[in-house]
CSV table of N, CA and C in Angstrom, one decimal:
chain,number,residue,atom,x,y,z
L,25,UNK,N,-40.9,13.8,18.2
L,25,UNK,CA,-40.2,12.8,17.4
L,25,UNK,C,-40.4,11.4,18.0
L,26,UNK,N,-40.4,11.4,19.3
L,26,UNK,CA,-40.5,10.1,20.0
L,26,UNK,C,-41.8,9.4,19.8
L,27,UNK,N,-42.9,10.3,19.8
L,27,UNK,CA,-44.2,9.7,19.6
L,27,UNK,C,-44.4,9.1,18.2
L,28,UNK,N,-43.7,9.8,17.2
L,28,UNK,CA,-43.8,9.2,15.8
L,28,UNK,C,-43.0,7.9,15.7
L,29,UNK,N,-41.9,7.8,16.4
L,29,UNK,CA,-41.1,6.6,16.4
L,29,UNK,C,-41.9,5.5,17.1
L,30,UNK,N,-42.6,5.8,18.2
L,30,UNK,CA,-43.4,4.8,18.9
L,30,UNK,C,-44.5,4.3,18.0
L,31,UNK,N,-45.1,5.2,17.2
L,31,UNK,CA,-46.2,4.8,16.3
L,31,UNK,C,-45.7,3.9,15.2
L,32,UNK,N,-44.5,4.1,14.7
L,32,UNK,CA,-43.9,3.3,13.7
L,32,UNK,C,-43.4,1.9,14.2
L,33,UNK,N,-42.8,2.0,15.4
L,33,UNK,CA,-42.2,0.8,15.9
L,33,UNK,C,-42.5,0.7,17.4
L,34,UNK,N,-43.7,0.3,17.8
L,34,UNK,CA,-44.0,0.2,19.2
L,34,UNK,C,-43.1,-0.7,20.0
L,35,UNK,N,-42.9,-0.3,21.3
L,35,UNK,CA,-42.0,-1.1,22.1
L,35,UNK,C,-42.4,-2.6,22.2
L,36,UNK,N,-43.6,-2.9,22.1
L,36,UNK,CA,-44.0,-4.3,22.3
L,36,UNK,C,-43.8,-5.1,21.0
L,37,UNK,N,-43.6,-4.4,19.9
L,37,UNK,CA,-43.4,-5.1,18.6
L,37,UNK,C,-42.0,-5.6,18.2
L,38,UNK,N,-41.0,-4.9,18.8
L,38,UNK,CA,-39.7,-5.3,18.3
L,38,UNK,C,-39.2,-6.7,18.6
L,39,UNK,N,-39.6,-7.3,19.8
L,39,UNK,CA,-39.2,-8.7,19.9
L,39,UNK,C,-39.9,-9.6,18.9
L,40,UNK,N,-41.1,-9.3,18.5
L,40,UNK,CA,-41.8,-10.1,17.5
L,40,UNK,C,-41.1,-10.0,16.2
L,41,UNK,N,-40.7,-8.7,15.8
L,41,UNK,CA,-40.0,-8.5,14.5
L,41,UNK,C,-38.7,-9.1,14.5
L,42,UNK,N,-38.0,-9.1,15.7
L,42,UNK,CA,-36.7,-9.8,15.8
L,42,UNK,C,-36.8,-11.3,15.6
L,43,UNK,N,-37.8,-11.8,16.2
L,43,UNK,CA,-38.1,-13.3,16.1
L,43,UNK,C,-38.4,-13.7,14.7
L,44,UNK,N,-39.2,-12.9,14.0
L,44,UNK,CA,-39.5,-13.2,12.6
L,44,UNK,C,-38.3,-13.1,11.7
L,45,UNK,N,-37.4,-12.1,12.0
L,45,UNK,CA,-36.2,-11.9,11.2
L,45,UNK,C,-35.2,-13.1,11.4
L,46,UNK,N,-35.1,-13.5,12.7
L,46,UNK,CA,-34.2,-14.6,13.0
L,46,UNK,C,-34.7,-15.9,12.4
L,47,UNK,N,-36.1,-16.1,12.4
L,47,UNK,CA,-36.6,-17.3,11.8
L,47,UNK,C,-36.4,-17.3,10.3
L,48,UNK,N,-36.5,-16.1,9.6
L,48,UNK,CA,-36.3,-16.0,8.2
L,48,UNK,C,-34.8,-16.3,7.9
L,49,UNK,N,-33.9,-15.8,8.7
L,49,UNK,CA,-32.5,-16.1,8.5
L,49,UNK,C,-32.2,-17.6,8.7
L,50,UNK,N,-32.8,-18.2,9.7
L,50,UNK,CA,-32.6,-19.6,9.9
L,50,UNK,C,-33.2,-20.5,8.8
L,51,UNK,N,-34.3,-20.0,8.2
L,51,UNK,CA,-34.9,-20.7,7.2
L,51,UNK,C,-34.4,-20.6,5.8
L,52,UNK,N,-33.5,-19.6,5.6
L,52,UNK,CA,-32.9,-19.4,4.2
L,52,UNK,C,-32.2,-20.6,3.6
L,53,UNK,N,-31.5,-21.4,4.4
L,53,UNK,CA,-30.8,-22.5,3.8
L,53,UNK,C,-31.8,-23.6,3.3
L,54,UNK,N,-33.0,-23.6,3.8
L,54,UNK,CA,-34.0,-24.6,3.3
L,54,UNK,C,-34.5,-24.3,1.9
L,55,UNK,N,-34.2,-23.1,1.4
L,55,UNK,CA,-34.6,-22.8,0.0
L,55,UNK,C,-33.8,-23.6,-1.0
L,56,UNK,N,-32.6,-24.2,-0.6
L,56,UNK,CA,-31.8,-25.0,-1.5
L,56,UNK,C,-32.2,-26.5,-1.4
L,57,UNK,N,-33.0,-26.9,-0.5
L,57,UNK,CA,-33.4,-28.3,-0.4
L,57,UNK,C,-34.3,-28.7,-1.5
L,58,UNK,N,-34.3,-29.9,-1.8
L,58,UNK,CA,-35.3,-30.5,-2.8
L,58,UNK,C,-36.7,-30.6,-2.2
L,59,UNK,N,-37.5,-31.2,-3.0
L,59,UNK,CA,-38.9,-31.4,-2.5
L,59,UNK,C,-38.9,-32.5,-1.4
L,60,UNK,N,-39.7,-32.2,-0.4
L,60,UNK,CA,-40.0,-33.2,0.6
L,60,UNK,C,-41.2,-34.0,0.1
L,61,UNK,N,-41.6,-35.1,0.7
L,61,UNK,CA,-42.7,-35.9,0.3
L,61,UNK,C,-44.0,-35.0,0.2
L,62,UNK,N,-44.2,-34.3,1.2
L,62,UNK,CA,-45.5,-33.5,1.2
L,62,UNK,C,-45.4,-32.4,0.2
L,63,UNK,N,-44.4,-31.6,0.1
L,63,UNK,CA,-44.3,-30.5,-0.8
L,63,UNK,C,-44.4,-31.0,-2.3
L,64,UNK,N,-43.9,-32.1,-2.6
L,64,UNK,CA,-44.0,-32.7,-4.0
L,64,UNK,C,-45.4,-33.0,-4.3
L,65,UNK,N,-46.1,-33.6,-3.4
L,65,UNK,CA,-47.5,-34.0,-3.6
L,65,UNK,C,-48.4,-32.8,-3.7
L,66,UNK,N,-48.2,-31.8,-2.8
L,66,UNK,CA,-49.0,-30.6,-2.8
L,66,UNK,C,-48.8,-29.8,-4.1
L,67,UNK,N,-47.5,-29.7,-4.5
L,67,UNK,CA,-47.2,-29.0,-5.8
L,67,UNK,C,-47.8,-29.7,-7.0
L,68,UNK,N,-47.7,-31.0,-7.0
L,68,UNK,CA,-48.3,-31.8,-8.1
L,68,UNK,C,-49.8,-31.6,-8.2
L,69,UNK,N,-50.5,-31.7,-7.1
L,69,UNK,CA,-52.0,-31.6,-7.1
L,69,UNK,C,-52.3,-30.1,-7.5
L,70,UNK,N,-51.6,-29.1,-7.0
L,70,UNK,CA,-51.9,-27.8,-7.3
L,70,UNK,C,-51.7,-27.5,-8.8
L,71,UNK,N,-50.6,-28.1,-9.3
L,71,UNK,CA,-50.3,-28.0,-10.8
L,71,UNK,C,-51.4,-28.6,-11.6
L,72,UNK,N,-51.8,-29.8,-11.2
L,72,UNK,CA,-52.9,-30.5,-12.0
L,72,UNK,C,-54.2,-29.7,-11.9
L,73,UNK,N,-54.5,-29.2,-10.7
L,73,UNK,CA,-55.7,-28.4,-10.5
L,73,UNK,C,-55.7,-27.2,-11.4
L,74,UNK,N,-54.6,-26.5,-11.4
L,74,UNK,CA,-54.5,-25.4,-12.3
L,74,UNK,C,-54.6,-25.7,-13.8
L,75,UNK,N,-54.2,-27.0,-14.1
L,75,UNK,CA,-54.3,-27.5,-15.5
L,75,UNK,C,-55.7,-28.0,-15.8
L,76,UNK,N,-56.7,-27.8,-14.9
L,76,UNK,CA,-58.1,-28.2,-15.3
L,76,UNK,C,-58.5,-29.5,-14.6
L,77,UNK,N,-57.7,-30.2,-13.9
L,77,UNK,CA,-58.0,-31.4,-13.3
L,77,UNK,C,-58.5,-31.1,-11.8
L,78,UNK,N,-59.4,-31.9,-11.3
L,78,UNK,CA,-60.0,-31.7,-10.0
L,78,UNK,C,-59.5,-32.6,-9.0
L,79,UNK,N,-59.2,-31.9,-7.8
L,79,UNK,CA,-58.7,-32.8,-6.7
L,79,UNK,C,-59.9,-33.7,-6.2
L,80,UNK,N,-59.5,-34.9,-5.8
L,80,UNK,CA,-60.5,-35.9,-5.3
L,80,UNK,C,-61.2,-36.5,-6.4
L,81,UNK,N,-61.0,-36.1,-7.6
L,81,UNK,CA,-61.7,-36.8,-8.8
L,81,UNK,C,-60.6,-37.3,-9.7
L,82,UNK,N,-59.8,-36.3,-10.3
L,82,UNK,CA,-58.7,-36.7,-11.2
L,82,UNK,C,-57.4,-36.9,-10.5
L,83,UNK,N,-57.2,-36.2,-9.4
L,83,UNK,CA,-56.0,-36.4,-8.6
L,83,UNK,C,-56.4,-36.5,-7.1
L,84,UNK,N,-55.9,-37.5,-6.4
L,84,UNK,CA,-56.4,-37.8,-5.1
L,84,UNK,C,-55.3,-37.7,-4.0
L,85,UNK,N,-55.8,-37.0,-2.9
L,85,UNK,CA,-55.0,-36.9,-1.7
L,85,UNK,C,-56.0,-36.7,-0.6
L,86,UNK,N,-55.6,-37.0,0.6
L,86,UNK,CA,-56.5,-36.8,1.8
L,86,UNK,C,-56.5,-35.5,2.4
L,87,UNK,N,-55.7,-34.6,2.0
L,87,UNK,CA,-55.6,-33.2,2.6
L,87,UNK,C,-56.8,-32.3,2.2
L,88,UNK,N,-57.1,-31.3,3.0
L,88,UNK,CA,-58.1,-30.4,2.6
L,88,UNK,C,-57.7,-29.5,1.4
L,89,UNK,N,-58.6,-29.0,0.6
L,89,UNK,CA,-58.2,-28.3,-0.6
L,89,UNK,C,-57.4,-27.0,-0.4
L,90,UNK,N,-57.5,-26.4,0.8
L,90,UNK,CA,-56.7,-25.2,1.1
L,90,UNK,C,-55.2,-25.3,0.9
L,91,UNK,N,-54.7,-26.5,1.2
L,91,UNK,CA,-53.2,-26.7,1.0
L,91,UNK,C,-52.8,-26.6,-0.4
L,92,UNK,N,-53.7,-27.0,-1.3
L,92,UNK,CA,-53.3,-26.9,-2.8
L,92,UNK,C,-53.4,-25.4,-3.2
L,93,UNK,N,-54.4,-24.7,-2.7
L,93,UNK,CA,-54.5,-23.3,-3.0
L,93,UNK,C,-53.2,-22.6,-2.5
L,94,UNK,N,-52.7,-22.9,-1.4
L,94,UNK,CA,-51.5,-22.3,-0.9
L,94,UNK,C,-50.3,-22.6,-1.8
L,95,UNK,N,-50.3,-23.7,-2.5
L,95,UNK,CA,-49.3,-24.1,-3.4
L,95,UNK,C,-49.5,-23.6,-4.9
L,96,UNK,N,-50.6,-22.9,-5.2
L,96,UNK,CA,-50.8,-22.3,-6.5
L,96,UNK,C,-49.6,-21.5,-7.0
L,97,UNK,N,-49.1,-20.5,-6.1
L,97,UNK,CA,-48.0,-19.7,-6.6
L,97,UNK,C,-46.8,-20.6,-7.0
L,98,UNK,N,-46.5,-21.6,-6.2
L,98,UNK,CA,-45.4,-22.5,-6.5
L,98,UNK,C,-45.7,-23.2,-7.9
L,99,UNK,N,-46.9,-23.7,-8.1
L,99,UNK,CA,-47.2,-24.4,-9.3
L,99,UNK,C,-47.2,-23.5,-10.5
L,100,UNK,N,-47.5,-22.2,-10.3
L,100,UNK,CA,-47.5,-21.3,-11.4
L,100,UNK,C,-46.1,-20.9,-11.9
L,101,UNK,N,-45.1,-21.1,-11.0
L,101,UNK,CA,-43.7,-20.8,-11.3
L,101,UNK,C,-43.0,-21.9,-11.9
L,102,UNK,N,-43.6,-23.0,-12.2
L,102,UNK,CA,-43.0,-24.2,-12.8
L,102,UNK,C,-42.7,-25.3,-11.9
L,103,UNK,N,-41.8,-26.2,-12.3
L,103,UNK,CA,-41.5,-27.4,-11.6
L,103,UNK,C,-40.3,-27.3,-10.7
L,104,UNK,N,-39.7,-26.1,-10.6
L,104,UNK,CA,-38.6,-25.9,-9.7
L,104,UNK,C,-39.0,-26.1,-8.3
L,105,UNK,N,-38.1,-26.6,-7.4
L,105,UNK,CA,-38.5,-26.9,-6.0
L,105,UNK,C,-38.5,-25.6,-5.1
L,106,UNK,N,-37.7,-24.6,-5.5
L,106,UNK,CA,-37.5,-23.5,-4.6
L,106,UNK,C,-38.8,-22.7,-4.3
L,107,UNK,N,-39.8,-22.6,-5.3
L,107,UNK,CA,-41.0,-21.8,-5.0
L,107,UNK,C,-41.8,-22.5,-3.9
L,108,UNK,N,-41.8,-23.8,-3.9
L,108,UNK,CA,-42.5,-24.6,-2.8
L,108,UNK,C,-41.9,-24.3,-1.5
L,109,UNK,N,-40.6,-24.2,-1.4
L,109,UNK,CA,-39.9,-23.9,-0.2
L,109,UNK,C,-40.1,-22.4,0.3
L,110,UNK,N,-40.3,-21.5,-0.7
L,110,UNK,CA,-40.6,-20.1,-0.3
L,110,UNK,C,-42.0,-20.1,0.3
L,111,UNK,N,-42.9,-20.8,-0.3
L,111,UNK,CA,-44.3,-20.9,0.2
L,111,UNK,C,-44.3,-21.4,1.7
L,112,UNK,N,-43.5,-22.5,1.9
L,112,UNK,CA,-43.4,-23.0,3.3
L,112,UNK,C,-42.8,-22.0,4.2
L,113,UNK,N,-41.7,-21.4,3.8
L,113,UNK,CA,-41.0,-20.4,4.7
L,113,UNK,C,-41.9,-19.3,5.0
L,114,UNK,N,-42.7,-18.8,4.0
L,114,UNK,CA,-43.6,-17.7,4.3
L,114,UNK,C,-44.7,-18.1,5.3
L,115,UNK,N,-45.2,-19.4,5.1
L,115,UNK,CA,-46.2,-19.9,6.0
L,115,UNK,C,-45.7,-19.9,7.5
L,116,UNK,N,-44.4,-20.4,7.6
L,116,UNK,CA,-43.8,-20.4,9.0
L,116,UNK,C,-43.7,-19.0,9.6
L,117,UNK,N,-43.2,-18.1,8.7
L,117,UNK,CA,-43.0,-16.7,9.2
L,117,UNK,C,-44.3,-16.0,9.6
L,118,UNK,N,-45.4,-16.2,8.8
L,118,UNK,CA,-46.7,-15.6,9.1
L,118,UNK,C,-47.3,-16.3,10.3
L,119,UNK,N,-47.1,-17.6,10.5
L,119,UNK,CA,-47.6,-18.2,11.7
L,119,UNK,C,-46.9,-17.7,12.9
L,120,UNK,N,-45.6,-17.6,12.8
L,120,UNK,CA,-44.9,-17.1,14.0
L,120,UNK,C,-45.2,-15.6,14.3
L,121,UNK,N,-45.4,-14.8,13.3
L,121,UNK,CA,-45.8,-13.4,13.5
L,121,UNK,C,-47.2,-13.3,14.2
L,122,UNK,N,-48.1,-14.1,13.7
L,122,UNK,CA,-49.5,-14.2,14.2
L,122,UNK,C,-49.5,-14.7,15.7
L,123,UNK,N,-48.7,-15.7,15.9
L,123,UNK,CA,-48.6,-16.2,17.3
L,123,UNK,C,-48.0,-15.2,18.2
L,124,UNK,N,-47.1,-14.4,17.8
L,124,UNK,CA,-46.5,-13.4,18.6
L,124,UNK,C,-47.5,-12.3,18.9
L,125,UNK,N,-48.3,-11.9,17.9
L,125,UNK,CA,-49.4,-10.9,18.1
L,125,UNK,C,-50.5,-11.4,19.0
L,126,UNK,N,-50.9,-12.6,18.8
L,126,UNK,CA,-52.0,-13.2,19.6
L,126,UNK,C,-51.6,-13.4,21.1
L,127,UNK,N,-50.3,-13.5,21.4
L,127,UNK,CA,-49.9,-13.7,22.7
L,127,UNK,C,-49.5,-12.4,23.4
L,128,UNK,N,-49.5,-11.3,22.7
L,128,UNK,CA,-49.2,-10.0,23.3
L,128,UNK,C,-50.3,-9.6,24.3
L,129,UNK,N,-49.8,-9.1,25.4
L,129,UNK,CA,-50.8,-8.7,26.4
L,129,UNK,C,-51.2,-7.2,26.1
L,130,UNK,N,-52.5,-6.9,26.2
L,130,UNK,CA,-52.9,-5.5,26.0
L,130,UNK,C,-52.4,-4.6,27.1
L,131,UNK,N,-52.1,-3.4,26.7
L,131,UNK,CA,-51.7,-2.4,27.7
L,131,UNK,C,-50.3,-2.4,27.9
């Protein structure tokens, strides 16, 4: 039984999981915030791109196109601000989880 539990929840992974859970908990209040300057612009360009307009031609910003792709789910859900905040929170949690995994020592 212990081997199965170790396979599902290895000893080295619980601090990472706890960190991600605490970060998610700390980030929950941000879902009620309105658009920040960056989020509003990214959402707008993503919405316009999905509507058939092209970044850097019809809508201009200096950011690389990947940021607008990240905001597609937010733009698809309408003009409410919370989807953009969910996208941001997920990006923070994924980045934190990846950083935890990359800094794990083998063995």
